[in-house]
């Protein structure tokens, strides 16, 4: 009975559990079907959205492809035009190569000239500064020149005055020296003539007197004394004449030196100064 009882309970429990399992399975299938339906709906919506998205993208891409094709055509046309322009530019470049080379050479030459210009500009500035200094020096030199002109005029006046004084002094000295030399020469000539006369008279006296040798010796000694005295007088006169001639010549040398120092040529005197040789 207990086994039957528990068998019945077991069967009831099994039926209950089977029913519960079936219910749960049914509920689970319903939830699964609901979820599947939702997922399918979601997937369909997502697929539709993706489909629309990709359709839009495809349409846009087709539009973009069409546009790009048109752009490619335009670019090809532009490329052809650019090729033509390139060919034209190459021809122009070939035609401009020689002018470009000339222009480059001209630019190089102008750059050199620019360097020279800056150098010349600097030299010009230095020259202007030097010119200012030179102008100042020129003004100073002009002022000095005016002072020197005044001093030169004063020195010329002093030179002319000294020249006149020297000329007068030379004339006076020449006149005095010439006159004194003439007097000394005449005096000497007279003494020599007198001496000759005395010698002749003495010879005549000795020849006429027939003196004794002792008396003749005495007379001869006296005569020698007289002659020695006369000779001494003649030598003294000759020394005086030599001193006068030397003083005259020294004065002439001093005068010529002064004229040379003042820059006066000796030919401007108008006469030739006399120089006396020493006797």
Short mmCIF file of C-alpha atoms in Angstrom, two decimals:
data_model
loop_
_atom_site.label_atom_id
_atom_site.label_comp_id
_atom_site.label_asym_id
_atom_site.label_seq_id
_atom_site.Cartn_x
_atom_site.Cartn_y
_atom_site.Cartn_z
CA UNK A 1 0.00 0.00 0.00
CA UNK A 2 2.80 2.35 0.89
CA UNK A 3 4.55 1.43 -2.36
CA UNK A 4 1.30 1.95 -4.22
CA UNK A 5 0.76 5.17 -2.32
CA UNK A 6 4.20 6.45 -3.15
CA UNK A 7 3.86 5.19 -6.65
CA UNK A 8 0.68 7.22 -7.00
CA UNK A 9 2.39 10.23 -5.42
CA UNK A 10 5.34 9.70 -7.70
CA UNK A 11 3.07 9.47 -10.67
CA UNK A 12 1.13 12.52 -9.57
CA UNK A 13 4.35 14.38 -8.94
CA UNK A 14 5.69 13.24 -12.27
CA UNK A 15 2.52 14.35 -14.01
CA UNK A 16 2.64 17.65 -12.14
CA UNK A 17 6.27 18.10 -13.00
CA UNK A 18 5.64 17.07 -16.56
CA UNK A 19 2.79 19.51 -16.78
CA UNK A 20 4.93 22.21 -15.21
CA UNK A 21 7.72 21.33 -17.65
CA UNK A 22 5.39 21.46 -20.55
CA UNK A 23 3.97 24.76 -19.30
CA UNK A 24 7.42 26.18 -18.85
CA UNK A 25 8.44 24.82 -22.23
CA UNK A 26 5.37 26.37 -23.76
CA UNK A 27 6.05 29.66 -22.05
CA UNK A 28 9.68 29.42 -23.08
CA UNK A 29 8.67 28.71 -26.66
CA UNK A 30 6.26 31.60 -26.57
CA UNK A 31 8.95 33.90 -25.22
CA UNK A 32 11.32 32.45 -27.79
CA UNK A 33 8.84 32.95 -30.56
CA UNK A 34 8.14 36.45 -29.31
CA UNK A 35 11.84 37.21 -29.11
CA UNK A 36 12.36 35.65 -32.52
CA UNK A 37 9.55 37.74 -33.88
CA UNK A 38 11.02 40.84 -32.28
CA UNK A 39 14.47 39.93 -33.53
CA UNK A 40 13.13 39.27 -36.97
CA UNK A 41 11.23 42.53 -36.87
CA UNK A 42 14.33 44.32 -35.62
CA UNK A 43 16.46 42.55 -38.18
CA UNK A 44 14.05 43.36 -40.92
CA UNK A 45 13.97 46.99 -39.79
CA UNK A 46 17.76 47.04 -39.55
CA UNK A 47 18.05 45.28 -42.88
CA UNK A 48 15.61 47.74 -44.39
CA UNK A 49 17.59 50.62 -42.89
CA UNK A 50 20.85 49.07 -44.05
CA UNK A 51 19.32 48.36 -47.38
CA UNK A 52 18.08 51.93 -47.64
CA UNK A 53 21.45 53.17 -46.41
CA UNK A 54 23.34 51.13 -48.95
CA UNK A 55 20.82 52.00 -51.58
CA UNK A 56 21.41 55.65 -50.79
CA UNK A 57 25.13 55.02 -50.81
CA UNK A 58 24.80 53.14 -54.08
CA UNK A 59 22.73 55.92 -55.54
CA UNK A 60 25.18 58.50 -54.25
CA UNK A 61 28.05 56.43 -55.54
CA UNK A 62 26.37 56.11 -58.90
CA UNK A 63 25.79 59.85 -58.90
CA UNK A 64 29.37 60.38 -57.74
CA UNK A 65 30.64 57.94 -60.37
CA UNK A 66 28.66 59.80 -63.00
CA UNK A 67 29.98 63.08 -61.70
CA UNK A 68 33.51 61.68 -61.51
CA UNK A 69 33.16 60.37 -65.05
CA UNK A 70 32.12 63.82 -66.14
CA UNK A 71 35.03 65.28 -64.16
CA UNK A 72 37.36 62.71 -65.70
CA UNK A 73 36.12 63.72 -69.10
CA UNK A 74 36.62 67.35 -68.17
CA UNK A 75 40.05 66.52 -66.80
CA UNK A 76 40.93 64.64 -69.96
CA UNK A 77 39.79 67.63 -71.98
CA UNK A 78 41.78 69.91 -69.64
CA UNK A 79 44.73 67.53 -69.94
CA UNK A 80 44.55 67.77 -73.71
CA UNK A 81 44.32 71.54 -73.44
CA UNK A 82 47.17 71.57 -70.93
CA UNK A 83 49.23 69.38 -73.23
CA UNK A 84 48.61 71.86 -76.00
CA UNK A 85 49.41 74.73 -73.65
CA UNK A 86 52.46 72.80 -72.47
CA UNK A 87 53.60 72.39 -76.04
CA UNK A 88 52.99 76.10 -76.63
CA UNK A 89 54.83 76.95 -73.41
CA UNK A 90 57.72 74.67 -74.39
CA UNK A 91 57.91 76.41 -77.73
CA UNK A 92 57.76 79.79 -75.97
CA UNK A 93 60.41 78.56 -73.51
CA UNK A 94 62.62 77.53 -76.39
CA UNK A 95 62.05 80.95 -77.89
CA UNK A 96 62.67 82.63 -74.52
CA UNK A 97 65.79 80.60 -73.63
CA UNK A 98 68.13 82.95 -75.44
CA UNK A 99 66.47 86.12 -74.01
CA UNK A 100 66.47 84.42 -70.60
CA UNK A 101 70.17 83.72 -70.89
CA UNK A 102 70.75 87.30 -71.99
CA UNK A 103 68.59 88.48 -69.09
CA UNK A 104 70.56 86.27 -66.68
CA UNK A 105 73.82 87.68 -68.03
CA UNK A 106 72.33 91.16 -67.73
CA UNK A 107 71.29 90.39 -64.14
CA UNK A 108 74.80 89.12 -63.34
CA UNK A 109 76.29 92.24 -64.90
CA UNK A 110 73.81 94.44 -63.01
CA UNK A 111 74.69 92.64 -59.79
CA UNK A 112 78.36 93.37 -60.45
CA UNK A 113 77.44 96.97 -61.19
CA UNK A 114 75.39 97.02 -57.99
CA UNK A 115 78.43 95.84 -56.05
CA UNK A 116 80.50 98.52 -57.79
CA UNK A 117 77.70 100.99 -57.11
CA UNK A 118 77.78 100.30 -53.37
CA UNK A 119 81.56 100.44 -53.48
CA UNK A 120 81.46 103.69 -55.48
CA UNK A 121 78.78 105.03 -53.13
CA UNK A 122 80.99 104.32 -50.14
CA UNK A 123 83.96 105.83 -51.99
CA UNK A 124 81.77 108.86 -52.83
CA UNK A 125 80.84 109.28 -49.17
CA UNK A 126 84.51 109.03 -48.23
CA UNK A 127 85.34 111.49 -51.03
CA UNK A 128 82.67 113.91 -49.77
CA UNK A 129 84.07 113.67 -46.26
CA UNK A 130 87.57 114.13 -47.66
CA UNK A 131 86.26 117.01 -49.80
CA UNK A 132 84.89 118.74 -46.71
CA UNK A 133 88.25 118.33 -45.01
CA UNK A 134 89.99 119.52 -48.18
CA UNK A 135 87.67 122.53 -48.46
CA UNK A 136 88.44 123.43 -44.85
CA UNK A 137 92.15 123.00 -45.57
CA UNK A 138 91.67 125.09 -48.74
CA UNK A 139 90.05 127.88 -46.72
CA UNK A 140 92.91 127.71 -44.23
CA UNK A 141 95.41 127.73 -47.11
CA UNK A 142 93.60 130.67 -48.74
CA UNK A 143 93.77 132.54 -45.48
CA UNK A 144 97.45 131.64 -45.16
CA UNK A 145 97.89 132.65 -48.81
CA UNK A 146 96.37 136.05 -48.14
CA UNK A 147 98.61 136.47 -45.10
CA UNK A 148 101.61 135.36 -47.16
CA UNK A 149 100.56 137.73 -49.97
CA UNK A 150 100.56 140.59 -47.51
CA UNK A 151 103.90 139.47 -46.08
CA UNK A 152 105.20 139.01 -49.64
CA UNK A 153 104.13 142.53 -50.55
CA UNK A 154 105.82 143.80 -47.41
CA UNK A 155 108.96 141.77 -48.16
CA UNK A 156 108.92 143.05 -51.76
CA UNK A 157 108.79 146.60 -50.49
CA UNK A 158 111.63 145.87 -48.08
CA UNK A 159 113.54 144.12 -50.89
CA UNK A 160 113.06 147.06 -53.25
CA UNK A 161 114.16 149.44 -50.52
CA UNK A 162 117.22 147.27 -49.73
CA UNK A 163 117.90 146.96 -53.46
CA UNK A 164 117.92 150.72 -53.83
CA UNK A 165 120.10 151.09 -50.74
CA UNK A 166 122.51 148.40 -51.99
CA UNK A 167 122.60 150.00 -55.43
CA UNK A 168 123.41 153.39 -53.96
CA UNK A 169 125.97 151.82 -51.61
CA UNK A 170 127.61 149.91 -54.47
CA UNK A 171 127.79 153.02 -56.62
CA UNK A 172 129.23 155.06 -53.76
CA UNK A 173 131.73 152.33 -52.82
CA UNK A 174 132.73 151.84 -56.46
CA UNK A 175 133.21 155.55 -56.89
CA UNK A 176 135.17 155.86 -53.62
CA UNK A 177 137.18 152.69 -54.26
CA UNK A 178 137.90 153.62 -57.86
CA UNK A 179 138.94 157.12 -56.84
CA UNK A 180 141.10 155.83 -53.98
CA UNK A 181 142.70 153.19 -56.19
CA UNK A 182 143.36 155.82 -58.82
CA UNK A 183 145.00 158.08 -56.26
CA UNK A 184 147.11 155.21 -54.91
CA UNK A 185 148.14 154.15 -58.39
CA UNK A 186 149.05 157.69 -59.35
CA UNK A 187 150.94 158.13 -56.10
CA UNK A 188 152.81 154.87 -56.65
CA UNK A 189 153.53 155.75 -60.27
CA UNK A 190 154.83 159.16 -59.15
CA UNK A 191 157.07 157.53 -56.53
CA UNK A 192 158.44 155.07 -59.08
CA UNK A 193 159.10 157.91 -61.53
CA UNK A 194 160.76 159.94 -58.79
CA UNK A 195 162.85 156.92 -57.82
CA UNK A 196 164.02 156.47 -61.39
CA UNK A 197 164.88 160.16 -61.61
CA UNK A 198 166.80 159.94 -58.34
CA UNK A 199 168.67 156.87 -59.59
CA UNK A 200 169.63 158.73 -62.77
CA UNK A 201 170.66 161.83 -60.85
CA UNK A 202 172.64 159.75 -58.40
CA UNK A 203 174.43 157.97 -61.19
CA UNK A 204 175.27 161.31 -62.80
CA UNK A 205 176.46 162.72 -59.48
CA UNK A 206 178.61 159.69 -58.76
CA UNK A 207 180.07 159.80 -62.25
CA UNK A 208 180.78 163.52 -62.04
CA UNK A 209 182.16 163.64 -58.51
CA UNK A 210 184.82 160.97 -58.74
CA UNK A 211 184.44 160.23 -55.03
CA UNK A 212 186.68 157.98 -53.09
CA UNK A 213 185.58 154.44 -52.52
CA UNK A 214 184.92 155.04 -48.81
CA UNK A 215 182.85 158.13 -49.51
CA UNK A 216 181.12 156.32 -52.34
CA UNK A 217 180.34 153.46 -49.97
CA UNK A 218 178.88 155.89 -47.44
CA UNK A 219 176.78 157.54 -50.10
CA UNK A 220 175.69 154.15 -51.36
CA UNK A 221 174.62 153.11 -47.85
CA UNK A 222 172.60 156.30 -47.42
CA UNK A 223 171.09 155.81 -50.83
CA UNK A 224 170.19 152.22 -49.91
CA UNK A 225 168.59 153.49 -46.72
CA UNK A 226 166.57 155.97 -48.70
CA UNK A 227 165.63 153.26 -51.24
CA UNK A 228 164.66 150.87 -48.45
CA UNK A 229 162.47 153.56 -46.92
CA UNK A 230 160.86 154.23 -50.28
CA UNK A 231 160.38 150.49 -50.87
CA UNK A 232 158.75 150.15 -47.45
CA UNK A 233 156.44 153.04 -48.34
CA UNK A 234 155.62 151.36 -51.66
CA UNK A 235 154.90 148.02 -49.93
CA UNK A 236 152.69 149.78 -47.39
CA UNK A 237 150.76 151.47 -50.20
CA UNK A 238 150.46 148.14 -52.00
CA UNK A 239 149.09 146.51 -48.80
CA UNK A 240 146.58 149.34 -48.39
CA UNK A 241 145.54 148.89 -52.02
CA UNK A 242 145.16 145.11 -51.49
CA UNK A 243 143.01 145.65 -48.38
CA UNK A 244 140.80 148.12 -50.21
CA UNK A 245 140.41 145.74 -53.18
CA UNK A 246 139.61 142.81 -50.85
CA UNK A 247 137.02 144.88 -48.93
CA UNK A 248 135.46 145.92 -52.24
CA UNK A 249 135.31 142.33 -53.49
CA UNK A 250 133.90 141.06 -50.14
CA UNK A 251 131.21 143.70 -50.28
CA UNK A 252 130.34 142.64 -53.84
CA UNK A 253 130.06 138.98 -52.77
CA UNK A 254 127.82 139.96 -49.82
CA UNK A 255 125.66 142.09 -52.11
CA UNK A 256 125.30 139.25 -54.66
CA UNK A 257 124.40 136.82 -51.87
CA UNK A 258 121.71 139.20 -50.59
CA UNK A 259 120.29 139.64 -54.09
CA UNK A 260 120.18 135.84 -54.55
CA UNK A 261 118.49 135.42 -51.15
CA UNK A 262 115.79 137.92 -52.15
CA UNK A 263 115.37 136.25 -55.55
CA UNK A 264 116.68 139.20 -57.58
CA UNK A 265 118.68 138.22 -60.69
CA UNK A 266 122.02 139.95 -61.05
CA UNK A 267 121.04 140.99 -64.59
CA UNK A 268 118.37 143.34 -63.14
CA UNK A 269 121.06 145.67 -61.74
CA UNK A 270 121.50 147.47 -65.04
CA UNK A 271 125.31 147.56 -64.66
CA UNK A 272 128.20 145.17 -64.09
CA UNK A 273 129.83 145.56 -60.65
CA UNK A 274 133.63 146.01 -60.91
CA UNK A 275 135.86 143.55 -59.09
CA UNK A 276 139.52 144.46 -58.57
CA UNK A 277 142.28 141.82 -58.66
CA UNK A 278 144.67 141.78 -55.73
CA UNK A 279 147.99 143.59 -56.60
#
